CSV table of C-alpha atoms and ligand atoms in Angstrom, one decimal:
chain,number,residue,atom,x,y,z
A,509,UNK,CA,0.0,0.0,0.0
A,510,UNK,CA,2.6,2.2,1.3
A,511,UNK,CA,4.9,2.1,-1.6
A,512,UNK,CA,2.3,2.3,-4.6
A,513,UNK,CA,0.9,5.1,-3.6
A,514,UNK,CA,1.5,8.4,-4.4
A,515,UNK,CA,-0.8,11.1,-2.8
A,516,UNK,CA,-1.3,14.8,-2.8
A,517,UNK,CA,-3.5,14.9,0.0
A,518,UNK,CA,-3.2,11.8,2.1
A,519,UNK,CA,0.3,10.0,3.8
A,520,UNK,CA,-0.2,6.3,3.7
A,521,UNK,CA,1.7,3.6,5.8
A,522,UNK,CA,1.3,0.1,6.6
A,523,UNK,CA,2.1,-1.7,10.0
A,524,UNK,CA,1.9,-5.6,9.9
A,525,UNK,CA,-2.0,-6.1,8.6
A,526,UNK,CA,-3.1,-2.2,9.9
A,527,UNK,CA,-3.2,0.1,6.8
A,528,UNK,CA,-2.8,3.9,8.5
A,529,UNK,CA,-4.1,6.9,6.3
A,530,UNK,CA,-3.0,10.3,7.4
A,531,UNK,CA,-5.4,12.8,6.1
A,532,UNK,CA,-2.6,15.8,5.1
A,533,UNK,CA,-4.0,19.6,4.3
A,534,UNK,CA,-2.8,20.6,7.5
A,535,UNK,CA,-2.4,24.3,5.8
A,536,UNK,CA,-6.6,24.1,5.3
A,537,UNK,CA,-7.0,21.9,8.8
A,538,UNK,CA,-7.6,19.2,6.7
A,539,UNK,CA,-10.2,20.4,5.3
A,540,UNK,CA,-11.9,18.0,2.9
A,541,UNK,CA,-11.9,18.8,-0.8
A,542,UNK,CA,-12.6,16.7,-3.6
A,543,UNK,CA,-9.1,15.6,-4.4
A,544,UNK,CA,-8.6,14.7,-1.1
A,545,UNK,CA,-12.2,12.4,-1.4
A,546,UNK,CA,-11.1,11.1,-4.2
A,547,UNK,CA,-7.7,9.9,-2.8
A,548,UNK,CA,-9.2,8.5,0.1
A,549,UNK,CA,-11.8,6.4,-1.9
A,550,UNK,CA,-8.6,5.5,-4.2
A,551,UNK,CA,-6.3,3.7,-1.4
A,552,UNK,CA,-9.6,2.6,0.5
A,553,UNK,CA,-10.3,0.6,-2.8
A,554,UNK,CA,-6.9,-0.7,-2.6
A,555,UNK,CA,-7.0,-1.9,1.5
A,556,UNK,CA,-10.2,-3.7,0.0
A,557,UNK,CA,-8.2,-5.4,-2.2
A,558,UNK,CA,-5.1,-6.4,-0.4
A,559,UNK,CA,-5.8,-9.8,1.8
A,560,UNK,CA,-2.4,-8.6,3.7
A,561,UNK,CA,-4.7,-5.2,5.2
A,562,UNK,CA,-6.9,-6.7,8.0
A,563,UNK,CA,-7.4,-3.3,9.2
A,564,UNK,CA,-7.9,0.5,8.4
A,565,UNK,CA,-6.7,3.5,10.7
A,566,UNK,CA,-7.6,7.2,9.5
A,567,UNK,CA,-6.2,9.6,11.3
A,568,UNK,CA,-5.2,13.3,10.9
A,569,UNK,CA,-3.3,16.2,12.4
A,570,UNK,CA,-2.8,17.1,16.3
A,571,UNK,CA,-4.5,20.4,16.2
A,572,UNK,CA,-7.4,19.1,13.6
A,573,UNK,CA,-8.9,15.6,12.3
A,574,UNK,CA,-10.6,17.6,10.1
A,575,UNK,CA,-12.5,20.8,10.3
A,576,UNK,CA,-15.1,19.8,7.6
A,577,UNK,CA,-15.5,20.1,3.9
A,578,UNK,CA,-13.7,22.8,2.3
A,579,UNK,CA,-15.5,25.8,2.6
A,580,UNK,CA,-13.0,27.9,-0.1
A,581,UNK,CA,-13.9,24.9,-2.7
A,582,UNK,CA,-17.7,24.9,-1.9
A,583,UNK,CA,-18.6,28.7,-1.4
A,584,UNK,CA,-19.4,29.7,-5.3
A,585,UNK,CA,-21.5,26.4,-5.9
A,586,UNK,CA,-25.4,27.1,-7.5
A,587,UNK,CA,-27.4,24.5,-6.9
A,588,UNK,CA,-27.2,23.4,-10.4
A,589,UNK,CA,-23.3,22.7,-9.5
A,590,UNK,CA,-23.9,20.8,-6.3
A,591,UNK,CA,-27.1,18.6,-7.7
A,592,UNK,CA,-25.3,17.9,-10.7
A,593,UNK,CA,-22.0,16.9,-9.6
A,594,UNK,CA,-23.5,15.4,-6.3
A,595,UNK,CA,-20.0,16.5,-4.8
A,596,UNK,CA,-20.9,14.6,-1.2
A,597,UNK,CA,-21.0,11.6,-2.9
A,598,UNK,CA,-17.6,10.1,-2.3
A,599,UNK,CA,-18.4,10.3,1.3
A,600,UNK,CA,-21.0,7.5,0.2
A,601,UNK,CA,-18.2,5.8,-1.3
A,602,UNK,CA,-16.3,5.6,2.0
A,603,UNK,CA,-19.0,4.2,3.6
A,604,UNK,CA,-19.1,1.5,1.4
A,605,UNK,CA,-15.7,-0.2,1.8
A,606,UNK,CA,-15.2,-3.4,3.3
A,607,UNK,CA,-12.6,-3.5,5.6
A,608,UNK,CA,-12.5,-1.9,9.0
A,609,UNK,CA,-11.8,1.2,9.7
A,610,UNK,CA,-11.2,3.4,12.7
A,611,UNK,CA,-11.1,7.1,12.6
A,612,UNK,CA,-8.3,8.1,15.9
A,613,UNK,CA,-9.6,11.4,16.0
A,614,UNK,CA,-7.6,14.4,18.0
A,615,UNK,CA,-8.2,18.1,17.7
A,616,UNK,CA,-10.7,19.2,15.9
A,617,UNK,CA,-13.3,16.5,13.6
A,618,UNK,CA,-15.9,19.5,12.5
A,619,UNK,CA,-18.7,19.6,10.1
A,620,UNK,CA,-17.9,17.0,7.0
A,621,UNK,CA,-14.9,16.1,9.4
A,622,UNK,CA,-17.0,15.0,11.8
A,623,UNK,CA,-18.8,13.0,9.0
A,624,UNK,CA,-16.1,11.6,8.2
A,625,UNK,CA,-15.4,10.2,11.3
A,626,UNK,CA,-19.2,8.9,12.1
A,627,UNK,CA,-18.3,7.0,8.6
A,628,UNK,CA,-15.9,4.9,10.0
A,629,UNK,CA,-16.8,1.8,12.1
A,630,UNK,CA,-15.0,3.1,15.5
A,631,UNK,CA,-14.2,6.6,16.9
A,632,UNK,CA,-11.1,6.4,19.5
A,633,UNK,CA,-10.7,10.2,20.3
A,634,UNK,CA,-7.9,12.3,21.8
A,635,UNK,CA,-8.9,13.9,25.5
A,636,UNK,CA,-8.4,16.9,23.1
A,637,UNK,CA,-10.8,15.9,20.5
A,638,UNK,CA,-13.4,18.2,19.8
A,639,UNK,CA,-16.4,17.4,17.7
A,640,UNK,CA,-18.8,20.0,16.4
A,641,UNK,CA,-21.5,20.1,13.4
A,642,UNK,CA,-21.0,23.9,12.8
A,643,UNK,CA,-22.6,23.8,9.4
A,644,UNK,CA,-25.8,26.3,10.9
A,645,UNK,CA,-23.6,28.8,11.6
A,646,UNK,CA,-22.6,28.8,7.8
A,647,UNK,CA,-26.0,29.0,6.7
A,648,UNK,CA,-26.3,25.7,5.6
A,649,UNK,CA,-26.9,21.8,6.9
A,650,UNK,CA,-25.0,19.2,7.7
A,651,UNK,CA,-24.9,17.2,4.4
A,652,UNK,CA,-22.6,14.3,5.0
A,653,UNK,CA,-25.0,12.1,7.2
A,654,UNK,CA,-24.2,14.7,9.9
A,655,UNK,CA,-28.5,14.7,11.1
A,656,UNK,CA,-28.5,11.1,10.0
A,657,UNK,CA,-25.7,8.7,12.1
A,658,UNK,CA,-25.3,11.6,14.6
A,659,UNK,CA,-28.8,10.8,15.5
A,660,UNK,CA,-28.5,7.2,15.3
A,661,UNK,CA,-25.1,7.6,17.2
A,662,UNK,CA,-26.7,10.1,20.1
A,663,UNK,CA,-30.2,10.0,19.7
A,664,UNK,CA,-32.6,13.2,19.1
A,665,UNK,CA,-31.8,15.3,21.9
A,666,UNK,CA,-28.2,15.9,21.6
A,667,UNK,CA,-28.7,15.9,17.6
A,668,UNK,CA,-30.9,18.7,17.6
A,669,UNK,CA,-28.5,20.1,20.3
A,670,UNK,CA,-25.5,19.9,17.8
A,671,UNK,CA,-26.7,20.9,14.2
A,672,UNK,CA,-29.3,23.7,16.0
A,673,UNK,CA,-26.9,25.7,17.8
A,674,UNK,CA,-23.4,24.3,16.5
A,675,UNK,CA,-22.0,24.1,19.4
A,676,UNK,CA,-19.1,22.0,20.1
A,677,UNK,CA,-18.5,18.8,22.7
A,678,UNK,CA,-15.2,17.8,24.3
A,679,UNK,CA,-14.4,13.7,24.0
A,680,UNK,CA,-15.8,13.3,27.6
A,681,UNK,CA,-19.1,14.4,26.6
A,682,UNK,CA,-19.1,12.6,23.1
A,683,UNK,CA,-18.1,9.2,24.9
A,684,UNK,CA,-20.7,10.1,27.6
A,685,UNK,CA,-23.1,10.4,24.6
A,686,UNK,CA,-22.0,7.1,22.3
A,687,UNK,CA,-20.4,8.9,19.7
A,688,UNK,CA,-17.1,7.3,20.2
A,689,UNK,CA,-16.1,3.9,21.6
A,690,UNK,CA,-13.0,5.7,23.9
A,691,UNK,CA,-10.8,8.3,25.2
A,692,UNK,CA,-7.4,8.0,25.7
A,693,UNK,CA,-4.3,10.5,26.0
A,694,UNK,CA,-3.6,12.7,23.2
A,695,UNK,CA,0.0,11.7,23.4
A,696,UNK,CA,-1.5,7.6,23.4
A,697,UNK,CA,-3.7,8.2,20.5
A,698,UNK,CA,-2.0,6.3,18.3
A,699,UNK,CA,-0.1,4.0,20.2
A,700,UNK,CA,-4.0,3.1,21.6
A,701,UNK,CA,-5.8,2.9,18.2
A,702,UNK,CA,-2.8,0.9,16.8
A,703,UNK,CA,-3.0,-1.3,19.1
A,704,UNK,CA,-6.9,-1.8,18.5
A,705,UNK,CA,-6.7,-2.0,14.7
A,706,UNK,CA,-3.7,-4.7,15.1
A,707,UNK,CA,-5.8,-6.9,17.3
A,708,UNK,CA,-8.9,-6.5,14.8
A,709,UNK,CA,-6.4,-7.0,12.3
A,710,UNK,CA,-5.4,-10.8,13.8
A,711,UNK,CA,-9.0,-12.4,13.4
A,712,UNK,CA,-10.2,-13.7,11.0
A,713,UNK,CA,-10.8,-11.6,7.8
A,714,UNK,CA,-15.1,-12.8,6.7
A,715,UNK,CA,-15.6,-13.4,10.1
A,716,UNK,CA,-14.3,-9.3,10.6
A,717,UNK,CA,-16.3,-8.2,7.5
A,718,UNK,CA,-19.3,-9.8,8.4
A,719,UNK,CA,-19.6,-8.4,11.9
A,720,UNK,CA,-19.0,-4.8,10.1
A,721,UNK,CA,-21.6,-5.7,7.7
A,722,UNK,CA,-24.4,-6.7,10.3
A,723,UNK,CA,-23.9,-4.2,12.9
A,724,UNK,CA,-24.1,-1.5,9.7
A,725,UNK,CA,-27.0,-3.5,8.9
A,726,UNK,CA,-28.6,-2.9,12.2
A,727,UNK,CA,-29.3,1.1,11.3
A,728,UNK,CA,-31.0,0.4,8.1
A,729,UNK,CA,-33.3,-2.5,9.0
A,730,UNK,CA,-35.8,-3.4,11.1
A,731,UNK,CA,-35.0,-5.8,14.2
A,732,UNK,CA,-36.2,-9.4,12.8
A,733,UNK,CA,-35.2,-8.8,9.4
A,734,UNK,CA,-31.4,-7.6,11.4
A,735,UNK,CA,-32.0,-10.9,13.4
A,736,UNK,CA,-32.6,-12.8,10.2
A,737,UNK,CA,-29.4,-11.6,8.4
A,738,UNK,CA,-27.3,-11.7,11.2
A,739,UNK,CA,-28.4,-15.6,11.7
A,740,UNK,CA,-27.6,-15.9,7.8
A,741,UNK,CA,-24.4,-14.6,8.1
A,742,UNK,CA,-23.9,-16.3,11.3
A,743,UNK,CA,-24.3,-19.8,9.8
A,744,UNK,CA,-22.3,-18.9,7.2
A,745,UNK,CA,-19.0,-18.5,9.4
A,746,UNK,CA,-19.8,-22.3,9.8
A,747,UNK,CA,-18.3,-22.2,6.5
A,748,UNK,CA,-14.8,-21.0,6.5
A,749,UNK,CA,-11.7,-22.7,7.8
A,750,UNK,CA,-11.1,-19.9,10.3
A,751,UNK,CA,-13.9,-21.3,12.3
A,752,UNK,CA,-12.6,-24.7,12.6
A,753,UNK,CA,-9.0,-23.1,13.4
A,754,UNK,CA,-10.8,-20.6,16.0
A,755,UNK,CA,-12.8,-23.4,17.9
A,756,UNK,CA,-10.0,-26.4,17.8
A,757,UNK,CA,-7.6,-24.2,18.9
A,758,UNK,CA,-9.8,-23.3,22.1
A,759,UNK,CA,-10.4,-26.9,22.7
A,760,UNK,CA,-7.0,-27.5,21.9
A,761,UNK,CA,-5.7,-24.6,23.9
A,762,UNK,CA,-3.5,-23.1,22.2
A,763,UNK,CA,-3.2,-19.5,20.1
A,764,UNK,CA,-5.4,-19.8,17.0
A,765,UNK,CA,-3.7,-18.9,13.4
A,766,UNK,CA,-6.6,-17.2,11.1
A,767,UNK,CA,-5.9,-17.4,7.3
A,768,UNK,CA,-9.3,-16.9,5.5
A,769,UNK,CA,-8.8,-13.8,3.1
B,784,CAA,N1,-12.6,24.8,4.7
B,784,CAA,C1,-11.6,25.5,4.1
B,784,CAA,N2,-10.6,26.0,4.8
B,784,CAA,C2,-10.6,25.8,6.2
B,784,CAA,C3,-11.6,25.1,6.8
B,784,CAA,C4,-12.6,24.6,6.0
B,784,CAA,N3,-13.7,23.9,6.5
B,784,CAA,N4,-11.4,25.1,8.2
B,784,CAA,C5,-10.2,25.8,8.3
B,784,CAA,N5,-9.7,26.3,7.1
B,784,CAA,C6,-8.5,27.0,6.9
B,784,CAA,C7,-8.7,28.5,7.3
B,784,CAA,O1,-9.4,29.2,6.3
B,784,CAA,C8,-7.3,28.9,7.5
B,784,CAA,O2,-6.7,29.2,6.2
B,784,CAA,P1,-5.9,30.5,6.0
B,784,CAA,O3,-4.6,30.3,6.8
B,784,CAA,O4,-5.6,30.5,4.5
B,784,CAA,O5,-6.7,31.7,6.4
B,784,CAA,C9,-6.6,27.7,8.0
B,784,CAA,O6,-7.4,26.6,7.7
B,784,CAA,C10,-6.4,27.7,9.5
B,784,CAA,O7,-7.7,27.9,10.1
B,784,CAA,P2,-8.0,29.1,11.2
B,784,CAA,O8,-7.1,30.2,11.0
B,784,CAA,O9,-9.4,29.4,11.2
B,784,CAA,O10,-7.6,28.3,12.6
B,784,CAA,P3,-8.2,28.5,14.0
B,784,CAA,O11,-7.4,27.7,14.9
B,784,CAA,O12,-8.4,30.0,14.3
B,784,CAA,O13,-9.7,27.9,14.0
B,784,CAA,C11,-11.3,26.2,13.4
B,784,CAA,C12,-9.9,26.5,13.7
B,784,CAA,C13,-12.2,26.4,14.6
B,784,CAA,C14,-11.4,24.8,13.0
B,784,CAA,C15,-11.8,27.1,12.2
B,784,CAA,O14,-10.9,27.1,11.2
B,784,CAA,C16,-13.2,26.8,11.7
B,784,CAA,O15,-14.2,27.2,12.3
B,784,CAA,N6,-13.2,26.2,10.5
B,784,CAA,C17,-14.5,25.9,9.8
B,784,CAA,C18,-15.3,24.8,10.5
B,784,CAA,C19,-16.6,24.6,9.7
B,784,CAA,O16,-17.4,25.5,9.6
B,784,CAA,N7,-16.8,23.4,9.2
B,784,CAA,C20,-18.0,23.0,8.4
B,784,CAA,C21,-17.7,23.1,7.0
B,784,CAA,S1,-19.2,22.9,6.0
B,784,CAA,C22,-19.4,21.2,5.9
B,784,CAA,O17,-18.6,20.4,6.4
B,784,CAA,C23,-20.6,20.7,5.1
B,784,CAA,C24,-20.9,19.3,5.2
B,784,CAA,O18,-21.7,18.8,6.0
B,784,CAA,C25,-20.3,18.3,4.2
């Protein structure tokens, strides 16, 4: 991953089987613009791809995650321009991918930033982190799924809350709140989220996707048709070779060695 690509907007690394994608305007606050969209779709497609990438960290700056889209880029848009070119979306498209992903969040994760990290699959934030939907005070709305997984993520009260007034929460009161999974020292960030990703990154690969797939699942479906996929996918583990490695190497007791890509 690391070597192949070549980015304007993004640094890329690889650590064992955790892929770590730095987003890198820290000029604009890493504000998101379409090239930068487009990259992150780009090497997200390749993570996808590789069966070495059991796991994908996005991360940004100290100071900023991301302070949302890019205001300079968006300000002259008609209507006509944004309904035609339907420029949010790539953020779609990152919601889509396959692998895991965790957003390790410190500073600032504002407006499409914030969006951006509701996207992922896991928030772990900085004690610095600070997470805002802003977009009101611009005259606009959150556009990104900002009033959509936000109120999924926190419920209606703290929704209304954010994207009414734009006011912004620490990472105490967005862990108090479910928005991200944990807090740890902004000088642990990602020593923490690393060491997350690299566990994730040991299991087994369908067994992995498939738990992403049904808890994403869970916000689009009713509860017995959830149930009913789940128990689909569920038996379908029965399938692989990972779980006859998983469960003979607990009876055998010993470490088990996943391999299913
Ligand atoms: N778009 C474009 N540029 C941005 C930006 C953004 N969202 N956020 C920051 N920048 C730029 C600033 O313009 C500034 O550039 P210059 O040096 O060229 O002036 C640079 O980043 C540094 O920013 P500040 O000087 O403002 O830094 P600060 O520390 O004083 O403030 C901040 C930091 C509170 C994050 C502030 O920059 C800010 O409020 N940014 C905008 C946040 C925002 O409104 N986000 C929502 C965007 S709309 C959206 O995201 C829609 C959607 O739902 C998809």
């Amino acid at each position: 991953i690391e070597t192949e690509t070549k980015c304007e907007t993004l640094l890329v690394a690889q650590e064992g089987g955790v892929a770590v994608i730095t987003l890198n305007r820290p000029d604009a606050m890493n504000a998101l613009n379409a090239k930068l969209l487009s990259e992150l779709n780009t090497v997200l497609d390749k993570c996808d791809a590789d069966p070495e990438i059991g796991c994908v960290v996005l991360t940004g700056g100290e100071k900023a995650f991301a302070a949302g889209a890019d205001i300079k880029e968006m300000k002259d848009k008609s209507f006509a321009d944004a309904f035609n070119t339907d420029f949010i979306a790539p953020y779609d498209a990152i919601a889509s991918h396959k692998k895991p992903l965790i957003a390790a969040v410190s500073g600032f994760a504002l407006g499409g930033g914030m969006e951006l990290a509701m996207i992922c699959d896991m928030i772990i934030a900085a004690d610095s982190a600070q997470f805002g939907q802003p977009e009101i005070q611009l005259g606009i709305m959150p556009g990104a799924g900002g009033t959509q997984r936000l109120t999924r993520a926190v419920g209606k009260a703290k929704a209304m809350d954010l994207c009414l007034t734009g006011r912004r929460i620490d990472a105490e009161e967005a862990e108090r709140s479910g928005l991200v999974a944990r807090v740890v020292p902004q000088t642990a960030l990602m020593e923490e989220t690393m060491k997350i990703a690299s566990k994730i990154a040991s299991f087994s690969q369908p067994a992995v996707a498939m738990i992403k797939k049904s808890i994403n699942t869970s916000m689009a479906t009713p509860l017995p048709e959830g149930i009913r996929q789940e128990r689909h996918l569920f038996y379908s583990t029965f399938a692989t070779e990972d779980q006859k490695e998983g469960m003979a190497a607990f009876t055998e007791k010993r470490k088990p060695d996943f391999k299913d890509r």
